[in-house]
XYZ file of C-alpha atoms in Angstrom:
760
model
C -96.813 200.878 -117.778
C -98.484 203.269 -121.085
C -96.055 205.616 -122.065
C -99.081 207.826 -122.415
C -99.094 208.734 -118.912
C -96.422 210.588 -119.164
C -97.417 213.031 -121.596
C -96.952 216.272 -119.289
C -93.476 215.516 -119.948
C -93.590 217.299 -123.428
C -94.788 220.864 -121.389
C -92.240 220.535 -118.863
C -89.786 219.874 -121.701
C -90.229 223.128 -123.260
C -90.437 224.397 -120.695
C -87.252 223.682 -119.418
C -85.659 224.813 -123.234
C -87.262 228.052 -122.750
C -85.240 228.093 -119.524
C -82.366 227.586 -121.524
C -81.361 223.620 -120.224
C -82.029 222.610 -124.100
C -79.804 218.976 -123.366
C -81.426 218.479 -119.971
C -85.288 218.308 -122.312
C -83.636 216.263 -124.595
C -81.936 213.697 -122.438
C -85.341 213.600 -120.419
C -87.816 212.477 -123.652
C -84.755 209.837 -124.313
C -85.228 208.066 -121.007
C -88.119 205.842 -121.894
C -86.112 204.912 -125.270
C -83.139 203.861 -123.430
C -85.089 201.580 -120.860
C -86.610 200.037 -123.729
C -83.776 199.600 -126.368
C -81.429 198.410 -123.519
C -79.207 201.245 -124.086
C -78.581 200.747 -120.095
C -74.854 202.466 -119.974
C -77.114 205.356 -121.173
C -79.967 205.115 -118.770
C -77.725 204.327 -115.905
C -75.958 207.470 -116.457
C -78.679 210.135 -117.794
C -81.802 208.994 -115.198
C -79.695 209.328 -111.927
C -78.259 213.150 -113.085
C -81.842 214.266 -114.076
C -83.587 213.083 -111.149
C -80.580 214.422 -108.648
C -81.001 217.544 -111.001
C -84.814 217.583 -110.750
C -84.388 217.133 -107.109
C -82.430 220.296 -106.456
C -84.825 222.395 -108.833
C -87.748 221.398 -107.100
C -89.155 219.353 -109.476
C -90.453 215.856 -107.645
C -92.705 215.148 -110.423
C -90.110 215.126 -112.707
C -87.424 213.392 -110.521
C -90.257 210.413 -109.979
C -89.962 210.307 -113.590
C -86.180 210.089 -114.115
C -86.164 207.112 -110.940
C -89.281 205.481 -112.286
C -87.257 205.187 -115.907
C -84.449 203.541 -114.861
C -85.767 201.261 -112.270
C -87.728 199.919 -114.944
C -84.872 199.323 -117.119
C -83.213 197.424 -113.773
C -86.266 194.765 -113.284
C -87.553 195.328 -116.842
C -85.384 193.286 -120.044
C -82.718 192.861 -117.071
C -84.593 191.280 -114.542
C -82.816 192.357 -111.517
C -84.429 191.103 -107.688
C -83.753 191.489 -104.780
C -81.050 194.054 -105.910
C -83.514 196.793 -106.929
C -86.320 195.777 -104.216
C -85.329 198.598 -101.499
C -85.037 201.162 -104.259
C -88.737 200.045 -105.757
C -89.488 200.414 -102.006
C -88.070 203.987 -101.853
C -89.951 205.501 -104.964
C -93.022 203.789 -103.919
C -92.440 205.683 -100.882
C -91.557 209.034 -102.932
C -94.907 208.537 -104.579
C -97.021 208.809 -101.445
C -95.451 212.884 -100.368
C -97.930 215.493 -100.100
C -96.228 216.914 -103.846
C -95.758 213.625 -105.520
C -99.158 211.480 -104.875
C -101.488 213.317 -107.216
C -98.974 212.877 -110.351
C -100.602 210.543 -112.779
C -97.691 207.922 -112.814
C -97.700 207.577 -109.061
C -99.283 203.961 -109.761
C -96.271 203.056 -111.691
C -94.169 203.116 -108.645
C -96.422 200.377 -107.334
C -96.100 198.656 -110.642
C -92.189 198.428 -110.590
C -92.222 196.549 -106.617
C -94.504 193.985 -108.130
C -91.922 193.260 -111.189
C -89.014 193.923 -108.785
C -90.553 191.368 -106.718
C -91.794 188.690 -108.927
C -88.019 188.531 -110.104
C -87.156 187.671 -106.458
C -88.940 185.156 -105.817
C -92.447 185.071 -107.883
C -94.458 182.361 -105.750
C -92.743 183.558 -102.263
C -93.612 187.248 -103.123
C -96.938 186.132 -104.991
C -98.765 187.008 -101.342
C -97.327 190.577 -100.623
C -97.563 191.442 -104.734
C -101.450 190.315 -104.234
C -101.693 192.498 -100.821
C -100.291 195.731 -102.801
C -101.452 195.536 -106.445
C -105.595 195.411 -105.032
C -105.936 198.420 -103.453
C -103.607 200.440 -106.661
C -106.025 198.649 -108.828
C -109.456 198.868 -107.097
C -108.388 203.123 -106.705
C -108.544 203.280 -110.664
C -110.825 202.895 -113.707
C -110.460 200.652 -116.578
C -110.050 203.951 -117.974
C -106.811 204.728 -116.367
C -103.881 204.320 -118.478
C -101.970 202.094 -115.321
C -104.984 199.995 -114.883
C -103.566 196.790 -117.681
C -100.180 197.430 -116.659
C -101.238 197.094 -112.680
C -103.403 194.631 -113.553
C -100.939 192.467 -115.735
C -98.739 192.033 -112.232
C -102.035 190.906 -110.403
C -102.324 188.098 -112.862
C -99.300 187.101 -112.816
C -99.437 187.429 -108.764
C -102.086 185.537 -109.202
C -100.485 182.636 -111.285
C -97.577 182.535 -109.108
C -99.347 182.107 -105.651
C -100.579 178.954 -107.119
C -104.387 179.666 -108.036
C -103.960 179.970 -111.777
C -108.087 179.562 -112.294
C -108.286 183.209 -110.814
C -105.673 184.300 -112.738
C -107.550 183.158 -116.004
C -111.194 184.796 -114.734
C -109.400 187.656 -113.911
C -107.208 188.522 -116.473
C -110.534 187.599 -118.872
C -112.697 190.250 -116.603
C -110.156 192.590 -116.733
C -109.908 192.946 -121.094
C -114.201 192.873 -120.846
C -114.123 195.840 -118.695
C -111.140 197.635 -120.928
C -113.011 196.120 -124.012
C -116.378 198.224 -121.925
C -114.619 202.026 -122.438
C -113.094 201.286 -125.543
C -109.621 200.658 -124.390
C -107.601 196.929 -126.150
C -106.059 195.442 -123.508
C -101.699 195.554 -123.806
C -100.310 192.469 -125.379
C -98.517 192.245 -121.742
C -101.690 190.924 -120.436
C -102.747 188.971 -122.790
C -99.323 187.034 -122.667
C -99.613 186.889 -118.918
C -103.137 185.557 -119.498
C -101.839 182.953 -121.792
C -99.095 181.830 -119.063
C -101.426 180.891 -116.599
C -103.547 178.395 -118.527
C -100.084 177.329 -119.552
C -100.039 176.408 -115.828
C -103.317 175.212 -115.263
C -101.746 172.251 -118.122
C -104.600 174.466 -120.873
C -101.994 174.863 -123.083
C -104.223 174.243 -126.175
C -106.020 177.378 -125.064
C -102.484 179.045 -124.280
C -101.690 178.934 -127.331
C -104.796 180.552 -128.888
C -104.423 183.153 -126.113
C -100.885 184.406 -126.951
C -102.165 184.174 -130.664
C -105.335 186.815 -130.099
C -102.438 188.719 -128.068
C -100.560 188.738 -131.329
C -102.317 192.053 -132.800
C -102.484 193.358 -129.392
C -100.143 196.782 -128.689
C -97.151 196.098 -126.203
C -96.084 198.293 -123.738
C -92.546 197.383 -124.556
C -92.403 197.611 -128.377
C -89.251 196.608 -128.132
C -89.249 193.192 -126.400
C -92.429 192.049 -128.067
C -90.852 189.723 -130.468
C -88.336 187.801 -128.760
C -90.547 187.885 -125.437
C -93.319 186.273 -127.602
C -91.277 184.099 -129.841
C -90.131 182.695 -126.526
C -93.634 182.462 -124.908
C -95.374 180.685 -127.955
C -91.953 178.149 -127.886
C -92.739 176.948 -124.664
C -96.383 176.468 -125.200
C -95.775 174.363 -128.564
C -93.138 172.804 -126.900
C -95.210 171.469 -123.944
C -98.114 170.263 -126.814
C -94.988 168.074 -128.924
C -95.324 170.575 -131.101
C -91.710 169.952 -131.708
C -90.415 171.695 -135.015
C -92.902 174.333 -134.594
C -91.494 174.867 -131.517
C -88.612 175.209 -132.686
C -89.428 177.735 -135.377
C -90.503 179.549 -133.010
C -87.807 179.759 -130.895
C -85.509 182.663 -131.216
C -81.572 182.099 -131.191
C -79.531 182.700 -128.629
C -77.572 185.300 -129.586
C -80.937 187.396 -129.206
C -82.001 185.903 -125.967
C -78.483 186.215 -124.554
C -79.046 190.242 -124.349
C -82.572 190.059 -122.840
C -82.576 188.140 -119.121
C -86.084 188.337 -118.073
C -86.383 185.781 -120.808
C -83.830 183.712 -119.852
C -85.821 180.383 -117.752
C -88.220 180.203 -120.275
C -86.094 180.345 -122.866
C -84.278 177.309 -120.768
C -87.314 175.739 -119.754
C -88.428 175.369 -123.854
C -84.885 173.998 -124.660
C -85.010 171.689 -122.082
C -88.326 169.888 -123.849
C -87.298 170.494 -127.185
C -83.126 168.446 -126.090
C -84.094 165.475 -127.503
C -84.898 166.361 -130.950
C -82.508 166.399 -134.182
C -83.130 170.463 -134.277
C -81.946 171.079 -130.931
C -78.388 169.806 -130.031
C -77.663 169.392 -125.848
C -73.964 171.114 -125.724
C -71.344 171.808 -123.098
C -71.514 175.269 -124.132
C -75.721 175.820 -123.577
C -74.389 174.333 -120.816
C -71.655 176.664 -120.213
C -74.252 179.907 -121.180
C -77.061 178.630 -118.492
C -74.166 178.240 -115.709
C -73.674 182.190 -117.107
C -77.382 182.812 -116.415
C -77.093 181.335 -112.917
C -74.922 183.326 -111.815
C -75.994 186.588 -113.027
C -79.517 186.069 -111.443
C -76.746 185.375 -108.172
C -75.823 189.208 -108.345
C -78.920 191.078 -109.459
C -80.849 188.805 -106.621
C -83.261 186.567 -108.918
C -83.302 184.096 -106.818
C -86.226 181.659 -107.825
C -84.976 182.150 -111.563
C -81.127 180.703 -110.457
C -82.661 177.771 -108.460
C -84.752 177.277 -111.526
C -82.177 177.604 -113.950
C -79.785 175.119 -111.752
C -82.327 172.408 -112.355
C -82.756 172.867 -115.762
C -79.113 173.153 -116.560
C -78.783 169.343 -114.204
C -81.341 167.682 -116.347
C -79.903 168.806 -119.527
C -76.446 167.943 -118.171
C -77.526 164.731 -117.189
C -79.066 164.431 -121.294
C -75.447 164.462 -122.178
C -74.349 162.503 -119.552
C -72.063 165.316 -117.592
C -73.085 163.545 -114.215
C -70.121 165.808 -112.123
C -71.955 168.526 -113.500
C -75.930 167.262 -113.023
C -74.289 166.868 -109.178
C -72.647 170.457 -108.858
C -76.245 172.206 -110.014
C -78.083 169.954 -108.017
C -76.203 171.296 -105.358
C -76.173 174.659 -106.135
C -79.945 174.795 -106.638
C -80.272 172.833 -102.872
C -78.157 175.910 -101.967
C -80.326 178.179 -103.362
C -83.546 176.900 -102.589
C -82.896 178.407 -98.541
C -82.559 181.906 -100.567
C -86.598 180.729 -101.353
C -88.966 182.713 -99.519
C -91.254 180.002 -100.166
C -89.400 176.434 -101.388
C -92.349 173.507 -101.641
C -91.036 171.695 -104.358
C -87.553 172.507 -104.847
C -86.352 169.387 -102.565
C -88.416 166.674 -104.730
C -85.825 168.600 -107.695
C -83.087 168.154 -105.953
C -83.576 164.491 -105.535
C -84.947 163.580 -108.358
C -81.349 165.556 -109.941
C -79.744 163.781 -107.993
C -80.981 160.461 -108.511
C -80.913 161.220 -112.637
C -77.330 162.248 -112.023
C -76.395 158.184 -109.828
C -78.123 156.489 -112.859
C -76.562 158.180 -115.237
C -73.079 156.709 -116.951
C -70.213 159.172 -117.509
C -68.585 158.828 -121.178
C -65.658 156.536 -121.197
C -62.176 157.844 -120.995
C -60.503 158.073 -124.271
C -56.907 157.065 -122.689
C -55.385 155.854 -120.170
C -54.684 157.473 -116.740
C -51.266 158.235 -116.484
C -51.009 159.552 -119.836
C -54.319 162.247 -119.440
C -52.764 164.676 -119.135
C -50.784 164.573 -122.630
C -53.952 163.994 -124.255
C -55.246 166.677 -122.975
C -52.494 168.634 -124.129
C -52.932 167.075 -127.567
C -56.373 167.835 -127.961
C -58.134 169.475 -130.688
C -58.741 172.787 -128.768
C -62.205 173.581 -131.011
C -63.832 170.292 -131.042
C -62.833 168.774 -127.578
C -65.339 168.532 -124.857
C -64.276 170.115 -121.787
C -66.946 168.658 -119.592
C -65.968 165.548 -120.619
C -61.772 165.863 -119.102
C -63.314 167.635 -116.346
C -64.481 164.083 -115.393
C -61.559 162.181 -116.865
C -58.452 164.591 -115.123
C -60.945 164.235 -111.788
C -58.858 160.953 -110.499
C -56.036 162.924 -111.166
C -56.664 166.783 -109.847
C -55.978 167.354 -106.425
C -52.376 164.886 -106.156
C -50.648 165.297 -109.955
C -49.892 168.873 -110.365
C -50.286 169.040 -114.131
C -53.717 166.895 -113.918
C -54.235 169.734 -111.103
C -53.829 173.116 -113.085
C -55.269 171.349 -116.611
C -58.532 170.554 -114.431
C -59.538 173.524 -111.951
C -58.652 175.469 -115.112
C -61.695 173.648 -117.241
C -63.722 173.533 -114.323
C -63.176 177.670 -114.109
C -63.808 178.204 -118.049
C -67.216 175.800 -117.197
C -68.004 178.319 -114.597
C -67.206 176.711 -111.495
C -64.300 178.112 -110.113
C -65.289 177.581 -106.434
C -65.292 173.588 -107.379
C -61.507 173.822 -109.044
C -60.306 176.440 -105.864
C -61.755 173.904 -103.312
C -59.248 171.681 -104.903
C -56.303 173.970 -105.216
C -56.849 174.947 -101.596
C -56.807 171.184 -100.491
C -53.673 170.485 -102.488
C -51.808 173.659 -101.653
C -53.392 175.061 -98.573
C -54.574 171.984 -96.494
C -51.366 170.734 -97.488
C -48.655 173.517 -96.164
C -47.205 173.468 -99.554
C -48.599 177.250 -100.203
C -45.180 178.943 -99.675
C -43.112 177.038 -102.229
C -45.989 177.042 -104.928
C -45.131 177.657 -108.011
C -46.151 180.904 -109.492
C -48.131 179.681 -112.095
C -50.423 177.609 -109.390
C -50.254 180.436 -107.679
C -52.047 182.243 -110.465
C -54.412 179.855 -111.342
C -55.404 179.863 -107.707
C -56.132 183.537 -107.598
C -58.259 184.004 -110.554
C -60.245 181.180 -109.329
C -60.867 182.820 -105.773
C -61.462 185.951 -107.698
C -63.673 184.289 -109.798
C -65.535 182.484 -107.018
C -65.897 186.207 -105.268
C -64.255 184.222 -102.024
C -62.255 187.239 -101.342
C -61.998 186.433 -97.493
C -60.518 183.029 -98.078
C -57.945 184.621 -101.436
C -56.731 186.724 -97.902
C -56.246 183.813 -96.130
C -54.153 182.331 -98.152
C -52.123 185.758 -99.093
C -51.125 185.762 -95.517
C -49.084 181.945 -95.752
C -47.199 183.618 -98.636
C -43.931 185.165 -98.919
C -43.579 189.264 -99.743
C -43.823 189.466 -103.149
C -46.466 186.754 -103.422
C -49.079 187.801 -100.912
C -48.840 191.595 -101.751
C -49.170 190.105 -105.661
C -52.560 188.258 -105.306
C -54.222 191.115 -102.933
C -53.036 193.782 -105.315
C -54.636 191.401 -108.283
C -58.206 191.351 -105.683
C -58.089 194.855 -105.589
C -58.269 195.166 -109.132
C -60.625 192.816 -110.145
C -62.981 195.030 -107.093
C -61.628 197.626 -108.780
C -60.273 199.098 -105.289
C -57.696 201.366 -107.154
C -55.535 202.854 -104.006
C -55.397 199.403 -102.070
C -54.223 198.074 -105.636
C -52.171 200.552 -105.969
C -50.403 199.828 -102.433
C -49.763 196.501 -102.987
C -48.642 196.542 -106.095
C -46.272 198.941 -104.933
C -45.030 196.860 -102.643
C -45.401 193.612 -104.498
C -42.650 195.337 -107.044
C -40.252 196.261 -103.793
C -40.350 192.297 -102.611
C -39.015 191.480 -106.318
C -42.508 190.324 -107.794
C -41.681 190.925 -110.926
C -43.144 192.013 -114.455
C -46.587 191.108 -112.957
C -46.515 193.456 -110.451
C -45.665 196.463 -112.333
C -48.627 195.663 -114.654
C -50.948 195.621 -111.400
C -49.008 199.308 -110.325
C -49.410 200.510 -113.815
C -53.176 199.457 -113.957
C -54.119 201.180 -110.624
C -52.337 203.680 -111.291
C -53.990 204.675 -114.814
C -56.733 204.538 -112.875
C -56.349 206.981 -110.139
C -54.403 209.421 -112.743
C -50.995 209.112 -111.505
C -49.710 208.047 -115.572
C -46.159 209.332 -114.387
C -45.955 206.892 -112.122
C -47.083 203.893 -113.930
C -45.247 204.526 -117.129
C -42.398 204.560 -114.522
C -42.965 201.447 -113.605
C -42.801 200.162 -116.542
C -39.793 201.973 -118.448
C -37.434 200.924 -115.797
C -38.611 196.556 -116.890
C -38.133 197.715 -120.732
C -35.151 195.757 -121.026
C -37.015 192.565 -119.581
C -37.235 189.219 -121.735
C -41.054 189.710 -119.869
C -41.922 193.106 -121.481
C -43.971 192.422 -124.056
C -45.047 195.054 -126.855
C -48.586 195.253 -124.995
C -47.177 196.591 -121.657
C -44.937 199.342 -124.216
C -47.952 200.371 -125.425
C -49.274 200.774 -122.013
C -46.476 202.559 -121.075
C -46.415 204.718 -124.397
C -50.214 205.664 -123.439
C -49.852 206.623 -119.354
C -46.263 208.068 -120.455
C -48.184 210.653 -122.967
C -50.430 211.654 -120.453
C -47.832 212.282 -118.319
C -46.640 214.503 -121.515
C -43.371 212.574 -120.878
C -42.303 212.744 -124.360
C -38.961 210.961 -123.281
C -40.046 207.897 -122.480
C -43.096 207.850 -125.418
C -40.181 207.844 -127.865
C -37.783 205.223 -126.361
C -41.301 203.259 -126.584
C -42.075 204.113 -129.928
C -38.719 202.851 -130.741
C -39.345 199.883 -129.090
C -42.447 199.008 -131.592
C -40.867 199.951 -134.570
C -43.054 203.382 -134.910
C -40.920 206.102 -136.034
C -40.664 209.626 -134.452
C -39.249 212.569 -136.447
C -38.793 214.594 -133.966
C -35.925 214.063 -131.071
C -36.984 216.328 -128.183
C -40.316 218.382 -127.010
C -44.023 217.108 -127.733
C -44.515 215.116 -130.688
C -46.595 216.845 -133.520
C -46.637 214.853 -136.412
C -49.116 214.219 -139.296
C -49.829 209.944 -139.001
C -53.808 209.869 -141.204
C -56.654 210.099 -140.405
C -58.086 207.736 -137.054
C -61.411 207.541 -135.645
C -61.701 208.232 -131.767
C -64.259 207.361 -129.969
C -65.549 209.684 -127.510
C -68.331 209.352 -124.807
C -71.480 211.516 -125.564
C -73.276 213.110 -122.737
C -76.569 210.691 -122.689
C -73.583 208.138 -121.481
C -73.074 206.841 -124.997
C -70.660 206.663 -127.325
C -69.214 209.021 -130.385
C -66.803 209.327 -132.953
C -64.975 211.553 -134.249
C -62.667 211.851 -137.589
C -59.154 213.243 -136.314
C -55.618 213.303 -137.525
C -53.433 211.142 -135.331
C -50.682 213.340 -134.334
C -48.437 210.643 -132.359
C -48.251 207.310 -130.997
C -50.887 207.947 -128.794
C -52.664 211.111 -129.762
C -54.590 212.719 -132.306
C -55.958 215.891 -133.003
C -60.063 216.337 -133.313
C -60.680 217.757 -136.763
C -64.997 217.809 -136.545
C -66.728 220.320 -134.717
C -69.002 219.234 -132.035
C -72.575 220.503 -130.650
C -72.528 222.987 -127.712
C -72.151 221.302 -124.596
C -69.961 217.928 -125.802
C -66.533 217.884 -123.495
C -64.619 218.491 -126.210
C -64.451 219.982 -129.881
C -62.179 220.543 -132.921
C -58.522 221.414 -131.988
C -58.991 219.476 -128.719
C -55.616 217.168 -128.313
C -56.270 213.888 -126.742
C -54.915 210.870 -125.539
C -55.939 207.269 -126.974
C -55.537 203.351 -126.775
C -53.381 202.219 -129.167
C -55.534 198.535 -129.819
C -57.516 199.081 -132.394
C -61.487 198.205 -131.813
C -62.156 196.589 -135.000
C -60.080 194.663 -137.580
C -58.543 195.726 -140.152
C -60.338 194.062 -143.325
C -58.968 191.702 -145.935
C -59.805 193.020 -149.142
C -57.099 194.786 -150.026
C -59.870 197.617 -151.760
C -62.169 198.082 -147.532
C -58.175 198.773 -146.421
C -57.547 202.148 -148.295
C -60.690 203.154 -146.749
C -60.644 201.670 -143.379
C -60.014 204.591 -140.990
C -59.351 202.492 -137.758
C -61.041 203.050 -134.638
C -59.348 203.730 -131.199
C -61.144 204.669 -127.907
C -59.916 207.653 -126.259
C -58.251 207.676 -123.149
C -58.169 211.359 -121.712
C -57.904 215.101 -123.096
C -54.493 216.136 -123.469
C -54.895 219.897 -124.161
C -58.198 221.179 -125.159
C -57.795 223.481 -128.538
C -60.805 226.303 -126.848
C -62.378 225.908 -130.137
C -66.494 227.257 -129.654
C -69.097 225.719 -132.429
C -71.801 227.769 -133.491
C -74.949 225.894 -135.440
C -76.012 227.275 -138.530
C -79.491 225.605 -140.501
C -81.818 226.196 -143.618
C -82.145 225.574 -147.193
C -79.592 223.435 -149.048
C -77.570 225.668 -151.700
C -76.210 225.113 -154.571
C -73.343 223.024 -155.187
C -71.092 226.146 -157.248
C -72.488 227.981 -153.444
C -71.488 225.330 -151.039
C -68.670 224.653 -152.728
C -67.904 227.857 -152.053
C -68.584 228.604 -148.689
C -66.328 225.181 -147.963
C -63.354 226.708 -149.692
C -63.742 230.103 -147.397
C -64.299 227.974 -144.298
C -60.950 226.355 -145.026
C -59.083 229.051 -145.613
C -59.756 230.477 -142.438
C -58.280 226.840 -141.059
C -62.224 226.640 -139.079
C -63.135 223.434 -138.678
C -67.008 222.896 -140.814
C -69.124 219.337 -140.846
C -72.359 218.662 -142.039
C -74.456 216.216 -139.709
C -77.769 216.748 -141.502
C -77.831 214.037 -144.365
C -80.242 213.228 -147.888
C -83.214 212.779 -145.885
C -83.936 216.260 -144.004
C -86.244 218.449 -145.736
C -87.328 222.366 -144.882
C -90.522 223.748 -145.936
C -90.164 226.872 -148.695
C -91.940 229.482 -146.974
C -94.503 231.257 -149.658
C -94.929 227.382 -152.236
C -94.520 224.921 -149.130
C -92.792 222.793 -151.196
C -90.198 220.202 -149.591
C -86.592 221.505 -150.052
C -83.296 220.111 -149.115
C -82.122 220.772 -145.981
C -78.381 221.055 -144.684
C -77.857 222.248 -140.929
C -74.931 221.611 -139.217
C -71.437 223.188 -136.955
C -68.765 225.395 -137.976
C -66.051 225.832 -135.268
C -63.799 228.307 -134.681
C -60.173 228.808 -132.244
C -60.479 230.979 -129.295
C -58.631 233.901 -130.827
C -61.675 233.923 -133.140
C -64.524 236.520 -131.641
C -68.370 235.613 -132.579
C -68.905 239.012 -134.033
C -66.495 237.590 -136.618
C -68.064 234.448 -137.275
C -71.412 236.204 -138.329
C -70.055 238.740 -140.258
C -68.360 235.907 -142.086
C -71.475 233.852 -142.607
C -73.496 236.767 -143.167
C -71.294 238.217 -146.666
C -70.370 234.225 -147.412
C -74.136 233.266 -147.782
C -75.970 236.463 -148.455
C -76.286 235.719 -152.531
C -77.762 232.576 -151.597
C -81.275 231.620 -152.828
C -82.410 230.476 -149.097
C -81.116 232.544 -146.247
C -79.084 230.767 -143.971
C -79.942 230.510 -140.006
C -77.153 230.628 -137.233
C -80.126 231.787 -134.113
C -77.778 230.658 -131.077
C -74.841 232.691 -132.644
C -76.840 235.958 -133.706
C -78.333 236.457 -130.077
C -75.269 236.232 -128.467
C -73.743 238.701 -130.594
C -77.286 240.492 -130.485
C -77.190 240.998 -134.467
C -80.484 240.800 -136.721
C -81.899 238.451 -133.738
C -85.948 239.080 -135.183
C -84.316 238.343 -138.712
C -82.792 234.894 -138.121
C -85.440 234.082 -135.802
C -88.129 234.285 -138.924
C -85.508 232.562 -140.936
C -86.298 229.731 -138.492
C -89.637 229.851 -138.263
C -90.842 230.308 -141.850
C -88.809 227.197 -142.969
C -89.707 225.046 -140.036
C -86.263 224.252 -139.019
């Protein structure tokens, strides 16, 4: 959707800022970028929050805006299907409300619903999409910003309906209508026309169309490069121009972040896999299996079936007979979820026939020695797909072979198959009650990965108390049901399940903000041989959160970290660290800090207003490094280790004040920073060397400086104002601190004038 349709948002932002909602206004303008740039954690936090706030202040257009961009972030690059259709239908209904229908963005809801339906099952929803889009397009003129987007989806629906010839004609007519009013087609419309041409078997014309679209403005500029590369590669591969197709194909590490590209990329690779440039490996098969599962969770039913068939064909090409057979089963099962399964049964049958006609690689070791050979295999160069086939004759009979076979199946993305084998061996035979703990672990993990929760619960009922409660605790942890997990883990501990139960209890306790209980559970096992350093560090973190300093000291001694003090809170200077904290937009923020204990740090830099933390705050962090220590000794000297914050332990109560203006001389700046340091007021410059302000009389661009200064709770705002005034009064160019001036009602007009004259 052309972002010009949201031009009214700028005015809304200004109104919100003037009403004191500056943070809200800033977040509002960032939503489209979050959707297009793939900043989904931020989008998933901010969009619902903005929608909720817009509803509370009765701004329905704004609520629509937030809900739309959140939906586009889901059905666009993430290609969510059936899981998003309900929300898309709800947005269409919302757009018909009396107080919303006049919003110029209303057609966007129809487009989003059509995209969600296409993601679920393009051919199956083709008629619905045409019926939905047709009236919406008829109500528009080519001059309307929504026109090109809706037309693009209509062309897509015609192609999926098997009417590709009509799709080509419709696209040509739409492009002419746009040109007649001085508007160019979008890149997306040109690319969709090329897909229709390819569906007609006119690959040369499809290539010409995608090339002609290259200079068109895209609605989604971030996605265009990889989407264009995938489409171009598929067309070139269809034409047999292999070298060019390989050159055009984006790398897997690029496409892997963009589910919308998965199917076409796999189709291109399938056509190119016989070439010397594309290697058909087990790693490729594992990635495709992950993609299949992704679409299973997102309700991308058509993509799931298509990828299963492609992955099966590639498996046959590398003699992965067992895998091709399982993928045929998966495609057949997936076909039942399609609204239109025309042609799927024939393709499944062809895949089965190809697998039956293929000879699997011959084993390189005698059957009776296969487990030993597996253990001795090179973990880097060994082919796990081949080993699955070689271990299969022993799996379900020999326990050692079963362990290796089923875990390898799980690793390759087939936990259901592994769970079935283990189930027959242990549950169906009645041996589950006396099974080895390792086998219970393996079967539990396979059932969790396979999302066979009911089956896992059934298995748990057949186990002694310790095993039963531990298995259920693991299930609840995997599904993030923390209260149930804590309860089951506690019962497992009481039944003697050992360190695993304590780890499960600690994990659940931490999520429930019951750190003291979790730390105690681990401390009680401190003398156990099964207790690892990782367990001790977890105990330290939880004990720190609970301010159980005795347990922290015991843990620190265990891991060899000396603590000078013998009692009370630990407050030492242990060097600089970077603490990674959440930002209000759902992203992350690094804050330079002083490490004060094994798992505590005091933030050293002032933060902007609106943050939930500031300089002087004491936070608990996870002592696991987020980046490896550099190998280069010189780089090690400058390396400041980064750690993830866990929680706020004690706020420092500092308040931040913003300053902005032309940069002073080096001598004046040095004096200014020295004054701040003498008072212990943390100060930090957030501007860089590119920041410029305007000379009020000459218009010359001057180096600028802006940042924040934080003061402790015993310092009044008037004292800060007075100090800043005294420290900067001799500067050639004045510094402004408008928000502070307004707060203390001192020289507000002067600061407003400085801000305006220097263009701050």
